[in-house]
Amino acid sequence: MNPVLVEVTRGARAESTHRGAAVVVDAGGVVAFAAGNIEVPVYPRSAVKAILALPLVESGAADRLGLTDAEIALACASHGGEPVHVATAESMLRKAGRDATCLECGVHWPLNETAARVLAASGQTATALHNNCSGKHAGFICLACARGEDPAGYVRPEHPTMRVVTAALAEVTGTVLDDTNRAVDGCSIPTYAIPLKALARGFARFGTGQGLARTLADAARRIRAVVTANPFMVGGTGRFDTELMTALGARVFSKGGAEGVFCAALPQLGFGIAVKADDGAGRAAQVMTAALVERFLRPSGEACALLTRLAQPVLRNWNGIAVGELRPCGPLQRPGTR
Amino acid sequence: MNPVLVEVTRGARAESTHRGAAVVVDAGGVVAFAAGNIEVPVYPRSAVKAILALPLVESGAADRLGLTDAEIALACASHGGEPVHVATAESMLRKAGRDATCLECGVHWPLNETAARVLAASGQTATALHNNCSGKHAGFICLACARGEDPAGYVRPEHPTMRVVTAALAEVTGTVLDDTNRAVDGCSIPTYAIPLKALARGFARFGTGQGLARTLADAARRIRAVVTANPFMVGGTGRFDTELMTALGARVFSKGGAEGVFCAALPQLGFGIAVKADDGAGRAAQVMTAALVERFLRPSGEACALLTRLAQPVLRNWNGIAVGELRPCGPLQRPGTR
């Protein structure tokens, strides 16, 4: 039974509560913080996109195709479908000699509501380029083409490109990924249930290079650098990861996934973080992640203010009236709060 | 500790779980089904809109202003902001001699995504009429005007119109509503924490008239009838309450609220239903409500198929691939399922 880690208040009461598990661990597996069952396998979903992008860099494919830093960052993104995201995904596909018809992620309207309305107002409709995963998929297509493979069917677990991608995830997390723990993600690629602690340890390795082969560690360092330099690319306007990495720079790498999973790395401290809200609530996973980043990084100034806003956000109604808040509680309670 | 009542599967695993409480009770307070803590006070939010609309009908205000059945139904709605909803709210305000500038619900874009895109494509922007609560607020303004009161400030608990509305909620649920259990709702009206069982019993009374004064019972019967005849008005395209009441007609009255609350009445059986997902997830509350309606009504034919779809919906990804399902479990498990 996982503890309540986030409360949602309204007036004087907790209106809703979120249970979950959270772990902070170093690359050697030493646990610095744990709440709930950290051995339970969870589907990391989009939280591991940066790890799935490692082969694109490590193999030399990104350089052979001349991908820019922004393009490599987009390969790690759950983006808002804003114009720069769409243009960057298109550019990646062009460098692979392909176009949007090769994307196998499916179509949805931009997650960014303004972008969706502007698109509708211009008389256009959504395409696969607007899918929040289009950069990741463009990266898979780039990897396939640079390897001389036909990208068609790249979302299938048995496609040679996806085998390489899956091998990187297995290597970094130290887990066996096969059809016993495999399911299908929202964008149709495989997602594998991985113990929460192994995910966090994988991000400690990703953040430090410790325990990784030299070429993989180099690729991880480069991906962290390009994302740090292009935080808008991995999310977009108002998105959690973008806000966090814009404020904290190279001190944090964070990436959210669907159904309440978040992973992060604190490279300077050598830690990896993984959280899972039992109920799949993204709002809870964001609060959990922000609370742990705040606890271990102890930032000052503007970054401190941002982390307060992310870890304990005020809830406002349609008239802008403050009606309650989200707040970390139990083992995640912030010092000095009730 | 409330039990897990809904599982969200992906592949062979439960990816997320929802705990909660649920109760089915008759107007006399006899419990026919209970799971979890049914005495815990919950903010019913929009789930009690039909009860808040009782004074509009009982006082004769609706008839004095010449409101149509569709307009009375809209006063009970959390609507999608589709054109017919907007036009109906405008018509209500016109009959009160007012316009949209009197609405104090705040502005948001239509919940119905197609309506939002059509609005954006036409170069317009959202107004308070598109707020899902605009019909309820138009009803409050109609009530105020018919009572000869200035509607300004009608969202405040001390406004004479809101006092009448709150008194109806207290009467039907048999509870004391004051500043000790009050908070502010998304549309700025008061919302009061009420024990889940009292909410369900209130809906048993609303559905049968038992235990209510004659005029209140008559108003409840009329509201049920107009909603049954106009199920599109209380929700809209693809919305749970609309689908359920379209399929089942007068056999069910259901209304969802924010943060995972649903209330329903089964008038022929004399039961009221109230559910609350601990984590506030609407997807869980819908499954819980559908599972209880199915269990007690045991519908056949098309209604049976609809309830299967609502109680155990298949989850599909952006390519339409079935990746998992939501399913009621534990004390809510459907007969014949694992």
PDB file of N, CA and C in Angstrom, chain A residues 41-93:
ATOM      1  N   PRO A  41       7.058  -2.853 -10.907  1.00  0.00           N
ATOM      2  CA  PRO A  41       7.319  -2.487 -12.310  1.00  0.00           C
ATOM      3  C   PRO A  41       6.272  -1.486 -12.810  1.00  0.00           C
ATOM      4  N   VAL A  42       6.737  -0.438 -13.453  1.00  0.00           N
ATOM      5  CA  VAL A  42       5.827   0.545 -14.047  1.00  0.00           C
ATOM      6  C   VAL A  42       6.231   0.772 -15.498  1.00  0.00           C
ATOM      7  N   TYR A  43       5.237   1.052 -16.321  1.00  0.00           N
ATOM      8  CA  TYR A  43       5.532   1.436 -17.702  1.00  0.00           C
ATOM      9  C   TYR A  43       6.048   2.872 -17.685  1.00  0.00           C
ATOM     10  N   PRO A  44       7.266   3.110 -18.129  1.00  0.00           N
ATOM     11  CA  PRO A  44       7.788   4.485 -18.030  1.00  0.00           C
ATOM     12  C   PRO A  44       7.214   5.432 -19.077  1.00  0.00           C
ATOM     13  N   ARG A  45       6.587   4.853 -20.117  1.00  0.00           N
ATOM     14  CA  ARG A  45       5.977   5.695 -21.154  1.00  0.00           C
ATOM     15  C   ARG A  45       6.971   6.738 -21.691  1.00  0.00           C
ATOM     16  N   SER A  46       6.560   7.961 -21.795  1.00  0.00           N
ATOM     17  CA  SER A  46       7.430   8.986 -22.404  1.00  0.00           C
ATOM     18  C   SER A  46       8.567   9.447 -21.508  1.00  0.00           C
ATOM     19  N   ALA A  47       8.596   8.986 -20.261  1.00  0.00           N
ATOM     20  CA  ALA A  47       9.641   9.468 -19.343  1.00  0.00           C
ATOM     21  C   ALA A  47      11.036   9.024 -19.764  1.00  0.00           C
ATOM     22  N   VAL A  48      11.117   7.985 -20.598  1.00  0.00           N
ATOM     23  CA  VAL A  48      12.435   7.480 -21.008  1.00  0.00           C
ATOM     24  C   VAL A  48      12.809   7.866 -22.430  1.00  0.00           C
ATOM     25  N   LYS A  49      12.148   8.851 -22.983  1.00  0.00           N
ATOM     26  CA  LYS A  49      12.440   9.230 -24.371  1.00  0.00           C
ATOM     27  C   LYS A  49      13.916   9.562 -24.583  1.00  0.00           C
ATOM     28  N   ALA A  50      14.544  10.216 -23.610  1.00  0.00           N
ATOM     29  CA  ALA A  50      15.961  10.587 -23.777  1.00  0.00           C
ATOM     30  C   ALA A  50      16.841   9.346 -23.852  1.00  0.00           C
ATOM     31  N   ILE A  51      16.462   8.301 -23.117  1.00  0.00           N
ATOM     32  CA  ILE A  51      17.224   7.052 -23.180  1.00  0.00           C
ATOM     33  C   ILE A  51      16.994   6.364 -24.530  1.00  0.00           C
ATOM     34  N   LEU A  52      15.753   6.433 -25.002  1.00  0.00           N
ATOM     35  CA  LEU A  52      15.452   5.846 -26.315  1.00  0.00           C
ATOM     36  C   LEU A  52      16.163   6.590 -27.444  1.00  0.00           C
ATOM     37  N   ALA A  53      16.565   7.839 -27.181  1.00  0.00           N
ATOM     38  CA  ALA A  53      17.264   8.631 -28.208  1.00  0.00           C
ATOM     39  C   ALA A  53      18.769   8.382 -28.207  1.00  0.00           C
ATOM     40  N   LEU A  54      19.270   7.640 -27.218  1.00  0.00           N
ATOM     41  CA  LEU A  54      20.724   7.421 -27.134  1.00  0.00           C
ATOM     42  C   LEU A  54      21.313   6.806 -28.404  1.00  0.00           C
ATOM     43  N   PRO A  55      20.680   5.760 -28.986  1.00  0.00           N
ATOM     44  CA  PRO A  55      21.291   5.167 -30.184  1.00  0.00           C
ATOM     45  C   PRO A  55      21.409   6.143 -31.357  1.00  0.00           C
ATOM     46  N   LEU A  56      20.493   7.097 -31.451  1.00  0.00           N
ATOM     47  CA  LEU A  56      20.553   8.088 -32.527  1.00  0.00           C
ATOM     48  C   LEU A  56      21.872   8.853 -32.466  1.00  0.00           C
ATOM     49  N   VAL A  57      22.318   9.152 -31.236  1.00  0.00           N
ATOM     50  CA  VAL A  57      23.569   9.895 -31.048  1.00  0.00           C
ATOM     51  C   VAL A  57      24.773   8.952 -31.026  1.00  0.00           C
ATOM     52  N   GLU A  58      24.655   7.884 -30.223  1.00  0.00           N
ATOM     53  CA  GLU A  58      25.792   6.978 -30.034  1.00  0.00           C
ATOM     54  C   GLU A  58      26.239   6.336 -31.344  1.00  0.00           C
ATOM     55  N   SER A  59      25.273   6.018 -32.203  1.00  0.00           N
ATOM     56  CA  SER A  59      25.597   5.331 -33.467  1.00  0.00           C
ATOM     57  C   SER A  59      26.251   6.260 -34.480  1.00  0.00           C
ATOM     58  N   GLY A  60      26.212   7.571 -34.210  1.00  0.00           N
ATOM     59  CA  GLY A  60      26.723   8.522 -35.191  1.00  0.00           C
ATOM     60  C   GLY A  60      25.676   8.944 -36.212  1.00  0.00           C
ATOM     61  N   ALA A  61      24.479   8.371 -36.096  1.00  0.00           N
ATOM     62  CA  ALA A  61      23.423   8.681 -37.078  1.00  0.00           C
ATOM     63  C   ALA A  61      23.091  10.171 -37.075  1.00  0.00           C
ATOM     64  N   ALA A  62      22.980  10.762 -35.890  1.00  0.00           N
ATOM     65  CA  ALA A  62      22.634  12.188 -35.804  1.00  0.00           C
ATOM     66  C   ALA A  62      23.658  13.034 -36.553  1.00  0.00           C
ATOM     67  N   ASP A  63      24.925  12.699 -36.387  1.00  0.00           N
ATOM     68  CA  ASP A  63      25.973  13.483 -37.054  1.00  0.00           C
ATOM     69  C   ASP A  63      26.005  13.201 -38.556  1.00  0.00           C
ATOM     70  N   ARG A  64      25.824  11.953 -38.941  1.00  0.00           N
ATOM     71  CA  ARG A  64      25.840  11.636 -40.371  1.00  0.00           C
ATOM     72  C   ARG A  64      24.739  12.380 -41.119  1.00  0.00           C
ATOM     73  N   LEU A  65      23.579  12.545 -40.435  1.00  0.00           N
ATOM     74  CA  LEU A  65      22.467  13.264 -41.081  1.00  0.00           C
ATOM     75  C   LEU A  65      22.541  14.762 -40.830  1.00  0.00           C
ATOM     76  N   GLY A  66      23.492  15.200 -40.014  1.00  0.00           N
ATOM     77  CA  GLY A  66      23.637  16.629 -39.751  1.00  0.00           C
ATOM     78  C   GLY A  66      22.538  17.211 -38.876  1.00  0.00           C
ATOM     79  N   LEU A  67      22.026  16.410 -37.918  1.00  0.00           N
ATOM     80  CA  LEU A  67      20.978  16.924 -37.023  1.00  0.00           C
ATOM     81  C   LEU A  67      21.554  18.020 -36.124  1.00  0.00           C
ATOM     82  N   THR A  68      20.764  19.049 -35.913  1.00  0.00           N
ATOM     83  CA  THR A  68      21.158  20.135 -35.009  1.00  0.00           C
ATOM     84  C   THR A  68      20.881  19.738 -33.564  1.00  0.00           C
ATOM     85  N   ASP A  69      21.420  20.553 -32.651  1.00  0.00           N
ATOM     86  CA  ASP A  69      21.132  20.311 -31.233  1.00  0.00           C
ATOM     87  C   ASP A  69      19.622  20.353 -30.961  1.00  0.00           C
ATOM     88  N   ALA A  70      18.940  21.318 -31.558  1.00  0.00           N
ATOM     89  CA  ALA A  70      17.491  21.444 -31.344  1.00  0.00           C
ATOM     90  C   ALA A  70      16.769  20.199 -31.847  1.00  0.00           C
ATOM     91  N   GLU A  71      17.250  19.644 -32.947  1.00  0.00           N
ATOM     92  CA  GLU A  71      16.613  18.444 -33.500  1.00  0.00           C
ATOM     93  C   GLU A  71      16.842  17.238 -32.589  1.00  0.00           C
ATOM     94  N   ILE A  72      18.050  17.117 -32.067  1.00  0.00           N
ATOM     95  CA  ILE A  72      18.305  16.009 -31.129  1.00  0.00           C
ATOM     96  C   ILE A  72      17.454  16.188 -29.870  1.00  0.00           C
ATOM     97  N   ALA A  73      17.314  17.427 -29.404  1.00  0.00           N
ATOM     98  CA  ALA A  73      16.465  17.667 -28.233  1.00  0.00           C
ATOM     99  C   ALA A  73      15.019  17.271 -28.524  1.00  0.00           C
ATOM    100  N   LEU A  74      14.544  17.576 -29.726  1.00  0.00           N
ATOM    101  CA  LEU A  74      13.153  17.240 -30.064  1.00  0.00           C
ATOM    102  C   LEU A  74      12.930  15.726 -30.068  1.00  0.00           C
ATOM    103  N   ALA A  75      13.993  14.958 -30.343  1.00  0.00           N
ATOM    104  CA  ALA A  75      13.869  13.497 -30.317  1.00  0.00           C
ATOM    105  C   ALA A  75      13.569  12.987 -28.901  1.00  0.00           C
ATOM    106  N   CYS A  76      13.821  13.837 -27.901  1.00  0.00           N
ATOM    107  CA  CYS A  76      13.576  13.471 -26.491  1.00  0.00           C
ATOM    108  C   CYS A  76      12.272  14.067 -25.967  1.00  0.00           C
ATOM    109  N   ALA A  77      11.462  14.653 -26.855  1.00  0.00           N
ATOM    110  CA  ALA A  77      10.378  15.540 -26.416  1.00  0.00           C
ATOM    111  C   ALA A  77       9.016  14.882 -26.303  1.00  0.00           C
ATOM    112  N   SER A  78       8.204  15.433 -25.376  1.00  0.00           N
ATOM    113  CA  SER A  78       6.750  15.360 -25.446  1.00  0.00           C
ATOM    114  C   SER A  78       6.334  16.819 -25.639  1.00  0.00           C
ATOM    115  N   HIS A  79       6.260  17.219 -26.877  1.00  0.00           N
ATOM    116  CA  HIS A  79       6.125  18.647 -27.177  1.00  0.00           C
ATOM    117  C   HIS A  79       4.667  19.076 -27.339  1.00  0.00           C
ATOM    118  N   GLY A  80       4.479  20.381 -27.316  1.00  0.00           N
ATOM    119  CA  GLY A  80       3.132  20.946 -27.370  1.00  0.00           C
ATOM    120  C   GLY A  80       2.566  21.114 -28.767  1.00  0.00           C
ATOM    121  N   GLY A  81       3.311  20.688 -29.781  1.00  0.00           N
ATOM    122  CA  GLY A  81       2.806  20.850 -31.140  1.00  0.00           C
ATOM    123  C   GLY A  81       2.793  22.301 -31.594  1.00  0.00           C
ATOM    124  N   GLU A  82       3.678  23.100 -31.005  1.00  0.00           N
ATOM    125  CA  GLU A  82       3.782  24.502 -31.401  1.00  0.00           C
ATOM    126  C   GLU A  82       4.563  24.575 -32.715  1.00  0.00           C
ATOM    127  N   PRO A  83       4.442  25.694 -33.417  1.00  0.00           N
ATOM    128  CA  PRO A  83       5.029  25.759 -34.772  1.00  0.00           C
ATOM    129  C   PRO A  83       6.497  25.348 -34.840  1.00  0.00           C
ATOM    130  N   VAL A  84       7.316  25.739 -33.865  1.00  0.00           N
ATOM    131  CA  VAL A  84       8.738  25.400 -33.931  1.00  0.00           C
ATOM    132  C   VAL A  84       8.948  23.895 -33.759  1.00  0.00           C
ATOM    133  N   HIS A  85       8.083  23.248 -32.987  1.00  0.00           N
ATOM    134  CA  HIS A  85       8.190  21.791 -32.843  1.00  0.00           C
ATOM    135  C   HIS A  85       7.870  21.099 -34.165  1.00  0.00           C
ATOM    136  N   VAL A  86       6.824  21.554 -34.793  1.00  0.00           N
ATOM    137  CA  VAL A  86       6.398  20.960 -36.059  1.00  0.00           C
ATOM    138  C   VAL A  86       7.479  21.158 -37.122  1.00  0.00           C
ATOM    139  N   ALA A  87       8.007  22.380 -37.195  1.00  0.00           N
ATOM    140  CA  ALA A  87       9.028  22.679 -38.208  1.00  0.00           C
ATOM    141  C   ALA A  87      10.291  21.857 -37.963  1.00  0.00           C
ATOM    142  N   THR A  88      10.634  21.660 -36.702  1.00  0.00           N
ATOM    143  CA  THR A  88      11.850  20.912 -36.372  1.00  0.00           C
ATOM    144  C   THR A  88      11.691  19.430 -36.710  1.00  0.00           C
ATOM    145  N   ALA A  89      10.512  18.875 -36.429  1.00  0.00           N
ATOM    146  CA  ALA A  89      10.265  17.472 -36.790  1.00  0.00           C
ATOM    147  C   ALA A  89      10.322  17.296 -38.304  1.00  0.00           C
ATOM    148  N   GLU A  90       9.743  18.263 -39.020  1.00  0.00           N
ATOM    149  CA  GLU A  90       9.783  18.204 -40.493  1.00  0.00           C
ATOM    150  C   GLU A  90      11.216  18.242 -40.999  1.00  0.00           C
ATOM    151  N   SER A  91      12.019  19.086 -40.386  1.00  0.00           N
ATOM    152  CA  SER A  91      13.411  19.215 -40.807  1.00  0.00           C
ATOM    153  C   SER A  91      14.173  17.911 -40.584  1.00  0.00           C
ATOM    154  N   MET A  92      13.922  17.256 -39.452  1.00  0.00           N
ATOM    155  CA  MET A  92      14.577  15.973 -39.171  1.00  0.00           C
ATOM    156  C   MET A  92      14.238  14.950 -40.251  1.00  0.00           C
ATOM    157  N   LEU A  93      12.950  14.894 -40.593  1.00  0.00           N
ATOM    158  CA  LEU A  93      12.511  13.920 -41.593  1.00  0.00           C
ATOM    159  C   LEU A  93      13.142  14.226 -42.949  1.00  0.00           C
TER     160      LEU A  93
END
